[in-house]
Coordinates of C-alpha atoms in Angstrom, one line a residue:
X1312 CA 53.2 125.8 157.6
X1313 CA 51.9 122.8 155.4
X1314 CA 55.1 123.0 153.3
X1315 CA 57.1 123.0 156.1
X1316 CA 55.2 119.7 157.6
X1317 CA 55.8 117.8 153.9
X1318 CA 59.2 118.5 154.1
X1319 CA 59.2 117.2 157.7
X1320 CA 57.7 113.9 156.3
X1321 CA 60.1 113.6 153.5
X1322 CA 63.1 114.6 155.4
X1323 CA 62.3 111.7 158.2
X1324 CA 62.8 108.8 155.5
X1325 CA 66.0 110.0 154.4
X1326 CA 68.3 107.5 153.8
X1327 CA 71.8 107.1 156.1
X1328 CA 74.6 108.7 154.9
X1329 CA 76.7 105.9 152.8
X1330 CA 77.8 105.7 149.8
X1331 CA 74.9 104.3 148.0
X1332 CA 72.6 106.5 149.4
X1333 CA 74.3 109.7 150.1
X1334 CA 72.9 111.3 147.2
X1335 CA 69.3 110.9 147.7
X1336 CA 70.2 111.9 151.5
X1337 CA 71.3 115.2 150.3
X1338 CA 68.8 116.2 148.2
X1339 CA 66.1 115.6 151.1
X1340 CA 68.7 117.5 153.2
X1341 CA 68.8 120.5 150.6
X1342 CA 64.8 120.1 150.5
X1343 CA 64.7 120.7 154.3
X1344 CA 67.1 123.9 154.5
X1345 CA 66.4 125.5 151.2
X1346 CA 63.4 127.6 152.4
X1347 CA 65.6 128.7 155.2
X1348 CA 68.3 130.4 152.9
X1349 CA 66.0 131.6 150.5
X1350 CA 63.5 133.1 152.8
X1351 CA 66.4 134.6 155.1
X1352 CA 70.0 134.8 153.6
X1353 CA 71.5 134.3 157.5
X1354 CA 74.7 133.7 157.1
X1355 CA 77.6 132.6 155.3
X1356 CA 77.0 128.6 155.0
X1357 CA 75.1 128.0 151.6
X1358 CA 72.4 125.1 151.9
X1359 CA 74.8 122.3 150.2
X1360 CA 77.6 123.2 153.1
X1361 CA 74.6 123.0 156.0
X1362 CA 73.8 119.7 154.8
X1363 CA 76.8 118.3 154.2
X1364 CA 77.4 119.0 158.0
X1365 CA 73.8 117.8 158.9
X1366 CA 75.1 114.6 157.5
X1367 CA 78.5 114.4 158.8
X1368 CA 77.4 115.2 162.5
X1369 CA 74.1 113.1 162.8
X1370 CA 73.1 111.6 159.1
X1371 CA 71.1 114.6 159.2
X1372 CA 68.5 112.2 161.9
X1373 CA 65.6 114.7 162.4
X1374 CA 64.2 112.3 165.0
X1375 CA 67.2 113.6 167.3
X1376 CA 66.4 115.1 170.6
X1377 CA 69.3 116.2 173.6
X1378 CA 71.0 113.5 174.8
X1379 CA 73.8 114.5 177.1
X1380 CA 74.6 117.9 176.5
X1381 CA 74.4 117.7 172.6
X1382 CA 70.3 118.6 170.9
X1383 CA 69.3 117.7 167.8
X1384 CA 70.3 116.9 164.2
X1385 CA 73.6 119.6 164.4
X1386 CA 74.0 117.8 167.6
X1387 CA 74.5 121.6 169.3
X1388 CA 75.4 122.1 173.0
X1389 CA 74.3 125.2 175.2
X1390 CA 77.5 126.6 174.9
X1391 CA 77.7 127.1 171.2
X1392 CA 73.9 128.1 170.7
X1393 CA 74.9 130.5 173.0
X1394 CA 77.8 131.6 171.2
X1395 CA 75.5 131.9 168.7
X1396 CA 73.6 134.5 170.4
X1397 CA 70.5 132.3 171.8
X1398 CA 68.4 132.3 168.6
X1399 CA 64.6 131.1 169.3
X1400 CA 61.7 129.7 168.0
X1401 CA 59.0 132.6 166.9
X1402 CA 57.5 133.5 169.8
X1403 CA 59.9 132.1 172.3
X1404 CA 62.1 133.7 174.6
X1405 CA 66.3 133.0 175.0
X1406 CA 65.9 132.9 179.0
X1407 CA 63.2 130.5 179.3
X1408 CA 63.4 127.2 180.6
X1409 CA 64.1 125.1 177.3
X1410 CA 64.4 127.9 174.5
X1411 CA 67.7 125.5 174.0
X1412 CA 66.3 122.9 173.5
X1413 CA 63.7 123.8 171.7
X1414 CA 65.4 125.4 169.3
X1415 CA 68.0 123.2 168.6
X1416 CA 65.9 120.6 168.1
X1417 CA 63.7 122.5 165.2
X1418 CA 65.9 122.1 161.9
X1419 CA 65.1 125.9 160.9
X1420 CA 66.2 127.1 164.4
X1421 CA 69.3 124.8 164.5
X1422 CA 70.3 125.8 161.1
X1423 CA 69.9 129.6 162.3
X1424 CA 72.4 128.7 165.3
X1425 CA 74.7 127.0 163.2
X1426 CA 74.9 130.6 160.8
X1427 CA 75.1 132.6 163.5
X1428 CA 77.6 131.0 165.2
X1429 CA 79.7 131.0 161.6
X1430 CA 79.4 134.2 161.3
X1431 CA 81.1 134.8 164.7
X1432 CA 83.7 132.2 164.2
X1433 CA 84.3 132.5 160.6
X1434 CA 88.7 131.9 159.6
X1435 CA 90.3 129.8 157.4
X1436 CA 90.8 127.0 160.3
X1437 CA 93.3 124.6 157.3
X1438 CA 94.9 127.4 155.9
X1439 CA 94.3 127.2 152.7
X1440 CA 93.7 131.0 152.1
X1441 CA 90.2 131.0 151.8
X1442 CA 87.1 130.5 154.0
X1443 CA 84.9 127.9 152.7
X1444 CA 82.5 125.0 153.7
X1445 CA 85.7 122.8 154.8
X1446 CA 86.8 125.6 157.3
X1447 CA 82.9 125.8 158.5
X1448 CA 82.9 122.1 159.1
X1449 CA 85.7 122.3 161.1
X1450 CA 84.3 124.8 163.5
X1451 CA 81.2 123.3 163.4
X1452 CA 82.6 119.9 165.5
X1453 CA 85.7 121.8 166.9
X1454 CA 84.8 125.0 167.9
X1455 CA 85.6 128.5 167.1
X1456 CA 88.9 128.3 168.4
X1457 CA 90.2 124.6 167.9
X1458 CA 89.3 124.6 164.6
X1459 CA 93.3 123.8 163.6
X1460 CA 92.8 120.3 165.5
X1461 CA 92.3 117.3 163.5
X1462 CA 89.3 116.2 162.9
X1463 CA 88.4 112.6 164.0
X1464 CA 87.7 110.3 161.1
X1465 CA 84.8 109.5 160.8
X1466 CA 83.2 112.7 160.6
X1467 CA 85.6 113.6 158.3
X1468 CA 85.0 110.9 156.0
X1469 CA 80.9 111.7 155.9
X1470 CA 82.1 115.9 155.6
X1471 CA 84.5 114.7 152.7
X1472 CA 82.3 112.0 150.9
X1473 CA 78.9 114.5 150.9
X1474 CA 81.0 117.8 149.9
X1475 CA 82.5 115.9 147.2
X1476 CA 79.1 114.7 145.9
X1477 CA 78.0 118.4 146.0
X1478 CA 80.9 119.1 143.7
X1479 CA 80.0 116.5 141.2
X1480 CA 76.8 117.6 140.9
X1481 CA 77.2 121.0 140.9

């Protein structure tokens, strides 16, 4: 738990997503999921594709509660965390009043949501022949099954700007 509460700390003074600062952004992102994928292995997103996303949706803003019907830093409605299969907090329980919230609003749970609901909607949305991060951050701000649709530009840009600075450093 104490490792979990430094990353918190680090993660909250993350630079915005620019790009003079995406970089540094990233690495706090990959800081903040990395003990997710190597403690659990829970889906098909690898850390650098969940951040990428984290930054392209919100600038990966941990401070992010619900507002409207969108909760936390995936920005994640009801629908697709249950689409996901209604993961929870340890301890919690899917039917009770504000598991969704809860959830989405933890960074570990609403990564979890994010890889389940990847796994269910998993297809190569730009047809490229292959299933990668691109085709995940499609899904992940069109849906399962509208993934084809354009994306609107400025998410795109943030989505093509951090994936490319995960290439270059990789």
């Amino acid at each position: 738990m104490a490792q979990r509460s430094s990353e918190s700390v680090l993660f909250r003074f993350a630079p915005r997503a620019d790009q003079d600062t995406m970089v540094p952004a990233l690495f706090l992102a990959l800081a903040l999921f990395a003990p997710l994928a190597a403690a659990q292995q829970t889906g098909p997103l690898s850390v650098e594709c969940l951040g990428c996303i984290c930054e392209a949706v919100s600038n990966c803003n941990r401070t992010l509660t619900c507002s409207g019907d969108v909760c936390g830093l995936f920005r994640i409605t009801w629908a697709y965390w249950s689409d996901a299969g209604k993961p929870v907090l340890q301890g919690d329980n899917p039917g009770a009043d504000g598991a969704y919230a809860r959830c989405t609003v933890d960074p570990y749970c609403a990564a979890l949501t994010v890889q389940q609901y990847m796994t269910k909607y998993s297809q190569d949305c730009n047809q490229d022949g292959q299933v990668d991060c691109t085709d995940f951050a499609r899904i992940h701000r069109l849906g399962g099954y509208g993934c084809g649709a354009p994306l609107d530009p400025v998410y795109e840009q943030k989505y093509v700007t951090c994936i490319n600075h995960v290439q270059t450093l990789g």
